[in-house]
Each structure stands twice: as C-alpha cells, then as structure tokens.
Amino acid sequence: MIEELLRPKVVINVACSLDGIIATNKGPLDLSNEEDWSRVHTLRNNSDAILVGINTIINDNPGLKVKHVKLTPPHPYRVILDSCARIPLDAKVLQEQATFPTILFTSEITKSKSLVLKEKGVSIEIVNKTEKGFLDLGMILDILYKKYNIKKLMVEGGGKVVASFITYKLVDELIIFYAPTFVGSIDGIPLFPVKAKETISAHDRIQNLDCKKMGDGFLIKIQYGENKCQ
Ligand SMILES: NC(=O)c1ccc[n+]([C@@H]2O[C@H](COP(=O)([O-])OP(=O)(O)OC[C@H]3O[C@@H](n4cnc5c(N)ncnc54)[C@H](OP(=O)(O)O)[C@@H]3O)[C@@H](O)[C@H]2O)c1
C-alpha cells in the first residue's frame, strides 16, 4: 500500500513593488509599511513554521523571528531550503536554537558541516532533488507535517521559492502586499521568476482574488483550492 502524502496548509506571503520586484541584486528593499509589518508578524505568529530559500538567507541574513506582536509560544520553526548546504555558519537563523528552532533541508552536506550545525541544535533533513535541480517540495511538506507536526506553513520567499510552490500547485493562499513604488526590473529580483506564457486565456485568469487598501499600499489575497485557477 502506498502511504498517503500529507502536507500543511501553505500560505505564501510576499511584498513587491508595483512592477512586481521583491528585491534587487544589491540587497533587500523596504517595501512593507507599518500596518503591513504588523500583519506579517501576526501571520508568522499564527504559523507553525516560516520557510525561505537559501538566497534569501545569503542576501539578507534575516532572523525570521516573530517581532512587533506578542509571541504565542512556541516560536514557529524556521525552515531553509538549501540543496548544497551553502548556509554561512554565522547566519542569524542558526543562532539561539533553544528558543528559535531551525530545520535545514538539503540534498548534500559534508560530515563536518552537518556536525557543526547539529552541535548548534539545527535539525537537518536530507531530501531528493527533482529533475529541475531543486529540492522536492512534496517530500519536504510531508516531513514537516508528519515529523514536526507543522499544520500551517508560511512561505516568505524569495522569488524562486515562491515560483516553485505556485508551479507545483502546493499553495492554499497567496498574499501579496504591493508597495506604491516602481523599482525597475533590469536588476530587480521578480516575484515570479519563470518563463513567460506565450498566451493567456480566460482559463488562466485567477478567479477569486480579494484586494484591499493597506496604508499607502494595497493587499491582494488569492485563495487556491479545487476548481480554482493556479
Ligand atoms: N519582498 C519580499 O517579500 C521578500 C521575501 C523574501 C525574500 N525576498 C528577496 O528574495 C531574494 C532572493 O530570491 P531568489 O529568488 O534569488 O532566491 P530564494 O527563493 O530565496 O532561494 C532560491 C534558492 O533556494 C534553493 N532551493 C532549494 N530547493 C528549492 C525549491 N524547491 N524551489 C526553489 N528554490 C529552492 C535553490 O538554491 P540551491 O540550488 O543552492 O539549493 C534556489 O536557488 C532576496 O534578495 C530577498 O531580499 C523578498
């Protein structure tokens, strides 16, 4: 009998400019406003884990902690996708493991690096890569659900990770804060870094999109599910 793959509810949250840019090659952008920050941290607090790709760790060195709102313990797991274990040993997400636990998903890691990370208290999970060369998201979600009891996963980016979850239809809700600014796409990192579709039909249009003003920007929420276009 084939064991059923189970997964947490997946909520993607990102902030971008009006021209769909989430960061530049030179570093992060300050896109959220105060209202949005408190929404983001409430969402972190209400999630069992917060996931990012390794480029976000290398470029921004985020702590991925709940701030601005009162934490409802335990702190959500911090989850990193990092095929070749490129994570710098002084990354903020590797610190304070007793309070802010981290799970690193990888497909290849040296014994010495694995030992150092384990000594810090980091959990390491080895998973396969798909034919596209990325870590297998289905396996990752299954492990998060079954081994770590993660029922709600917040995916924070960056663009490649967001694109993977959307492409593989592993998202239940997509939330995008649009900041009222243009960044420029020549050296910007896009929200959805995949090849453009040649045509768009009515079928490709997202059906249930909710939009509201948030301070000087606006917030879009898309619910995915049966019969809902991805
Ligand atoms: N505005 C926002 O809301 C926001 C939020 C977060 C981040 N960001 C920005 O996003 C930028 C980085 O974005 P990015 O697109 O370059 O990289 P990313 O999504 O942060 O990381 C992508 C990397 O993760 C690894 N990975 C492993 N498994 C993967 C999978 N299944 N799908 C996708 N990636 C997988 C791959 O590296 P390996 O092959 O080495 O494993 C891949 O190149 C940062 O500069 C940051 O500032 C913005």
Short mmCIF file of C-alpha atoms and ligand atoms in Angstrom, two decimals:
data_model
loop_
_atom_site.label_atom_id
_atom_site.label_comp_id
_atom_site.label_asym_id
_atom_site.label_seq_id
_atom_site.Cartn_x
_atom_site.Cartn_y
_atom_site.Cartn_z
CA MET A 1 0.00 0.00 0.00
CA ILE A 2 1.36 3.45 -0.92
CA GLU A 3 1.50 5.76 2.08
CA GLU A 4 -0.52 8.94 1.57
CA LEU A 5 1.48 12.16 1.28
CA LEU A 6 0.17 14.74 3.71
CA ARG A 7 1.03 18.40 3.83
CA PRO A 8 0.47 21.53 5.91
CA LYS A 9 -1.68 24.42 4.78
CA VAL A 10 0.68 26.63 2.75
CA VAL A 11 0.37 30.42 2.89
CA ILE A 12 2.77 32.42 0.73
CA ASN A 13 3.39 35.99 1.83
CA VAL A 14 5.49 38.49 -0.13
CA ALA A 15 5.87 42.21 -0.61
CA CYS A 16 6.64 43.68 -4.00
CA SER A 17 6.71 46.93 -5.94
CA LEU A 18 4.04 47.91 -8.46
CA ASP A 19 6.28 46.44 -11.17
CA GLY A 20 6.49 43.09 -9.35
CA ILE A 21 10.00 43.38 -7.89
CA ILE A 22 10.75 41.86 -4.46
CA ALA A 23 14.43 42.87 -4.03
CA THR A 24 17.39 44.00 -6.12
CA ASN A 25 20.69 42.29 -6.83
CA LYS A 26 22.23 44.77 -4.40
CA GLY A 27 20.04 43.79 -1.46
CA PRO A 28 16.59 43.85 0.15
CA LEU A 29 14.00 46.59 -0.36
CA ASP A 30 11.99 48.25 2.37
CA LEU A 31 8.60 47.58 0.77
CA SER A 32 6.17 46.95 3.64
CA ASN A 33 4.64 49.79 5.62
CA GLU A 34 3.97 49.68 9.38
CA GLU A 35 0.49 48.25 9.00
CA ASP A 36 1.81 45.51 6.74
CA TRP A 37 4.68 44.65 9.10
CA SER A 38 2.30 44.03 11.95
CA ARG A 39 0.12 41.88 9.64
CA VAL A 40 3.20 39.88 8.55
CA HIS A 41 4.32 39.26 12.13
CA THR A 42 0.82 38.26 13.18
CA LEU A 43 0.85 35.75 10.33
CA ARG A 44 4.28 34.46 11.45
CA ASN A 45 2.95 34.12 15.00
CA ASN A 46 -0.07 32.16 13.75
CA SER A 47 2.07 29.78 11.67
CA ASP A 48 3.92 26.65 12.80
CA ALA A 49 6.87 27.35 10.52
CA ILE A 50 8.35 30.09 8.32
CA LEU A 51 10.17 28.95 5.16
CA VAL A 52 12.68 30.73 2.87
CA GLY A 53 15.19 29.80 0.17
CA ILE A 54 18.93 29.91 0.73
CA ASN A 55 19.42 33.00 -1.46
CA THR A 56 17.29 35.00 0.95
CA ILE A 57 19.49 33.85 3.85
CA ILE A 58 22.69 34.68 1.96
CA ASN A 59 21.49 38.05 0.62
CA ASP A 60 19.54 39.39 3.61
CA ASN A 61 20.61 37.33 6.65
CA PRO A 62 17.13 37.51 8.26
CA GLY A 63 16.49 36.20 11.79
CA LEU A 64 12.96 35.06 10.77
CA LYS A 65 11.61 35.82 14.24
CA VAL A 66 8.21 36.98 15.42
CA LYS A 67 8.53 40.67 16.30
CA HIS A 68 6.15 43.65 16.65
CA VAL A 69 3.45 41.39 18.17
CA LYS A 70 3.32 39.32 21.36
CA LEU A 71 4.57 35.80 20.64
CA THR A 72 2.19 32.94 21.30
CA PRO A 73 4.76 30.23 22.19
CA PRO A 74 6.29 28.11 20.87
CA HIS A 75 8.12 30.19 18.29
CA PRO A 76 7.48 28.87 14.75
CA TYR A 77 10.21 26.71 13.22
CA ARG A 78 12.49 28.48 10.77
CA VAL A 79 12.86 26.35 7.63
CA ILE A 80 15.59 26.77 4.99
CA LEU A 81 15.80 25.14 1.54
CA ASP A 82 19.49 24.73 0.76
CA SER A 83 20.45 21.86 -1.64
CA CYS A 84 24.21 22.15 -1.24
CA ALA A 85 24.33 23.39 2.36
CA ARG A 86 25.71 26.80 1.37
CA ILE A 87 24.37 28.39 4.55
CA PRO A 88 27.01 30.55 6.30
CA LEU A 89 27.72 29.29 9.81
CA ASP A 90 27.23 32.78 11.23
CA ALA A 91 23.74 33.20 9.68
CA LYS A 92 21.24 34.66 12.15
CA VAL A 93 18.81 31.74 11.60
CA LEU A 94 21.39 29.37 13.06
CA GLN A 95 21.58 31.21 16.37
CA GLU A 96 19.51 30.69 19.58
CA GLN A 97 18.21 27.25 18.62
CA ALA A 98 16.73 26.53 22.06
CA THR A 99 14.14 29.29 21.54
CA PHE A 100 14.02 29.68 17.76
CA PRO A 101 14.45 26.20 16.21
CA THR A 102 15.65 25.80 12.63
CA ILE A 103 15.24 22.95 10.14
CA LEU A 104 17.63 22.85 7.19
CA PHE A 105 16.54 20.84 4.14
CA THR A 106 19.42 19.79 1.92
CA SER A 107 20.44 17.06 -0.52
CA GLU A 108 24.18 17.17 0.09
CA ILE A 109 26.13 18.25 3.13
CA THR A 110 29.64 17.44 4.34
CA LYS A 111 30.00 15.47 7.56
CA SER A 112 31.90 18.34 9.19
CA LYS A 113 29.26 20.98 8.35
CA SER A 114 26.48 18.64 9.43
CA LEU A 115 28.26 18.12 12.76
CA VAL A 116 28.71 21.84 13.40
CA LEU A 117 25.06 22.55 12.59
CA LYS A 118 23.84 19.68 14.78
CA GLU A 119 26.00 20.93 17.64
CA LYS A 120 24.23 24.27 17.32
CA GLY A 121 20.92 22.37 17.62
CA VAL A 122 19.83 22.71 13.98
CA SER A 123 17.71 19.86 12.57
CA ILE A 124 18.99 18.58 9.23
CA GLU A 125 16.75 16.75 6.78
CA ILE A 126 18.15 15.11 3.64
CA VAL A 127 15.73 15.05 0.70
CA ASN A 128 15.92 14.31 -3.04
CA LYS A 129 16.22 16.85 -5.81
CA THR A 130 13.67 16.93 -8.63
CA GLU A 131 14.57 16.88 -12.33
CA LYS A 132 14.66 20.70 -12.17
CA GLY A 133 17.53 20.53 -9.69
CA PHE A 134 15.54 21.89 -6.75
CA LEU A 135 14.67 20.10 -3.52
CA ASP A 136 11.49 18.02 -3.70
CA LEU A 137 8.77 20.17 -2.12
CA GLY A 138 6.34 17.25 -1.80
CA MET A 139 8.82 15.34 0.37
CA ILE A 140 9.61 18.46 2.39
CA LEU A 141 5.96 19.20 3.14
CA ASP A 142 5.37 15.56 4.08
CA ILE A 143 8.29 15.61 6.56
CA LEU A 144 7.19 18.95 8.02
CA TYR A 145 3.67 17.62 8.53
CA LYS A 146 4.44 14.15 9.85
CA LYS A 147 7.70 14.60 11.77
CA TYR A 148 7.40 18.19 13.01
CA ASN A 149 3.60 18.42 13.29
CA ILE A 150 3.53 21.56 11.15
CA LYS A 151 -0.05 22.23 10.12
CA LYS A 152 0.39 25.76 8.81
CA LEU A 153 3.44 26.83 6.85
CA MET A 154 4.19 30.43 5.93
CA VAL A 155 6.41 30.74 2.84
CA GLU A 156 8.20 34.09 2.73
CA GLY A 157 10.27 33.84 -0.42
CA GLY A 158 12.28 34.68 -2.27
CA GLY A 159 11.12 34.62 -5.85
CA LYS A 160 12.42 31.18 -6.83
CA VAL A 161 10.84 29.51 -3.82
CA VAL A 162 7.52 31.28 -4.36
CA ALA A 163 7.60 30.28 -8.04
CA SER A 164 8.27 26.63 -7.12
CA PHE A 165 5.33 26.41 -4.71
CA ILE A 166 2.99 28.01 -7.26
CA THR A 167 4.27 25.93 -10.18
CA TYR A 168 3.79 22.68 -8.27
CA LYS A 169 0.35 23.79 -7.06
CA LEU A 170 1.35 23.49 -3.41
CA VAL A 171 -0.23 26.70 -2.19
CA ASP A 172 -3.52 27.33 -0.40
CA GLU A 173 -3.29 31.08 -0.05
CA LEU A 174 -1.11 33.71 -1.73
CA ILE A 175 -0.84 37.12 -0.09
CA ILE A 176 0.96 39.96 -1.85
CA PHE A 177 1.50 43.43 -0.41
CA TYR A 178 2.01 45.94 -3.23
CA ALA A 179 4.08 48.96 -2.19
CA PRO A 180 3.30 52.20 -4.04
CA THR A 181 6.63 52.40 -5.86
CA PHE A 182 8.36 51.33 -9.06
CA VAL A 183 11.78 49.70 -8.63
CA GLY A 184 12.84 48.75 -12.17
CA SER A 185 13.18 45.22 -13.46
CA ILE A 186 16.61 45.26 -15.12
CA ASP A 187 18.49 44.28 -11.98
CA GLY A 188 15.43 43.60 -9.83
CA ILE A 189 14.52 40.17 -8.47
CA PRO A 190 11.00 39.37 -9.71
CA LEU A 191 8.14 37.92 -7.70
CA PHE A 192 7.63 35.10 -10.21
CA PRO A 193 10.92 34.24 -11.98
CA VAL A 194 9.66 31.73 -14.54
CA LYS A 195 9.38 31.78 -18.34
CA ALA A 196 6.55 33.97 -19.64
CA LYS A 197 3.45 32.31 -21.06
CA GLU A 198 3.01 32.91 -24.78
CA THR A 199 -0.72 33.41 -24.46
CA ILE A 200 -3.17 33.99 -21.65
CA SER A 201 -6.69 32.62 -21.89
CA ALA A 202 -9.73 33.21 -19.73
CA HIS A 203 -8.89 29.89 -18.05
CA ASP A 204 -5.56 31.31 -16.81
CA ARG A 205 -7.19 34.23 -15.06
CA ILE A 206 -7.35 33.96 -11.29
CA GLN A 207 -10.97 33.73 -10.20
CA ASN A 208 -11.11 34.56 -6.53
CA LEU A 209 -8.88 37.50 -5.89
CA ASP A 210 -9.55 39.78 -2.97
CA CYS A 211 -8.00 43.23 -2.84
CA LYS A 212 -7.95 45.88 -0.14
CA LYS A 213 -6.10 49.11 0.59
CA MET A 214 -3.47 48.85 3.32
CA GLY A 215 -1.98 52.19 4.36
CA ASP A 216 -0.25 53.66 1.33
CA GLY A 217 -0.18 50.29 -0.48
CA PHE A 218 -2.63 47.51 -1.16
CA LEU A 219 -3.01 43.87 -0.30
CA ILE A 220 -4.06 41.05 -2.60
CA LYS A 221 -5.22 37.67 -1.33
CA ILE A 222 -5.77 34.70 -3.60
CA GLN A 223 -7.35 31.51 -2.26
CA TYR A 224 -6.44 28.32 -4.07
CA GLY A 225 -8.33 25.07 -3.93
CA GLU A 226 -10.48 22.79 -6.00
CA ASN A 227 -11.67 24.39 -9.25
CA LYS A 228 -9.63 27.47 -8.52
CA CYS A 229 -7.17 28.51 -11.17
CA GLN A 230 -3.45 28.46 -10.28
N1 LIG B 1 9.89 41.17 -0.75
C1 LIG B 1 9.71 40.04 -0.10
O1 LIG B 1 8.63 39.76 0.43
C2 LIG B 1 10.85 39.08 0.02
C3 LIG B 1 10.76 37.99 0.89
C4 LIG B 1 11.82 37.09 0.96
C5 LIG B 1 12.95 37.29 0.18
N2 LIG B 1 13.00 38.37 -0.65
C6 LIG B 1 14.17 38.57 -1.51
O2 LIG B 1 14.33 37.46 -2.36
C7 LIG B 1 15.68 37.46 -2.78
C8 LIG B 1 16.12 36.06 -3.10
O3 LIG B 1 15.22 35.48 -4.01
P1 LIG B 1 15.70 34.36 -5.02
O4 LIG B 1 14.60 34.08 -5.95
O5 LIG B 1 17.02 34.79 -5.60
O6 LIG B 1 16.05 33.13 -4.10
P2 LIG B 1 15.28 32.30 -2.93
O7 LIG B 1 13.92 31.96 -3.41
O8 LIG B 1 15.47 32.99 -1.64
O9 LIG B 1 16.20 30.99 -2.88
C9 LIG B 1 16.24 30.17 -4.01
C10 LIG B 1 17.24 29.06 -3.81
O10 LIG B 1 16.73 28.13 -2.85
C11 LIG B 1 17.20 26.85 -3.19
N3 LIG B 1 16.09 25.90 -3.34
C12 LIG B 1 16.12 24.62 -2.88
N4 LIG B 1 15.00 24.00 -3.18
C13 LIG B 1 14.22 24.86 -3.84
C14 LIG B 1 12.93 24.75 -4.43
N5 LIG B 1 12.20 23.61 -4.36
N6 LIG B 1 12.43 25.81 -5.10
C15 LIG B 1 13.14 26.95 -5.18
N7 LIG B 1 14.37 27.13 -4.63
C16 LIG B 1 14.91 26.07 -3.97
C17 LIG B 1 17.96 26.97 -4.52
O11 LIG B 1 19.35 27.12 -4.21
P3 LIG B 1 20.25 25.78 -4.14
O12 LIG B 1 20.17 25.19 -5.52
O13 LIG B 1 21.60 26.24 -3.75
O14 LIG B 1 19.58 24.91 -3.13
C18 LIG B 1 17.44 28.27 -5.08
O15 LIG B 1 18.35 28.91 -5.95
C19 LIG B 1 16.48 38.07 -1.64
O16 LIG B 1 17.38 39.01 -2.17
C20 LIG B 1 15.44 38.70 -0.73
O17 LIG B 1 15.72 40.06 -0.46
C21 LIG B 1 11.99 39.27 -0.75
#
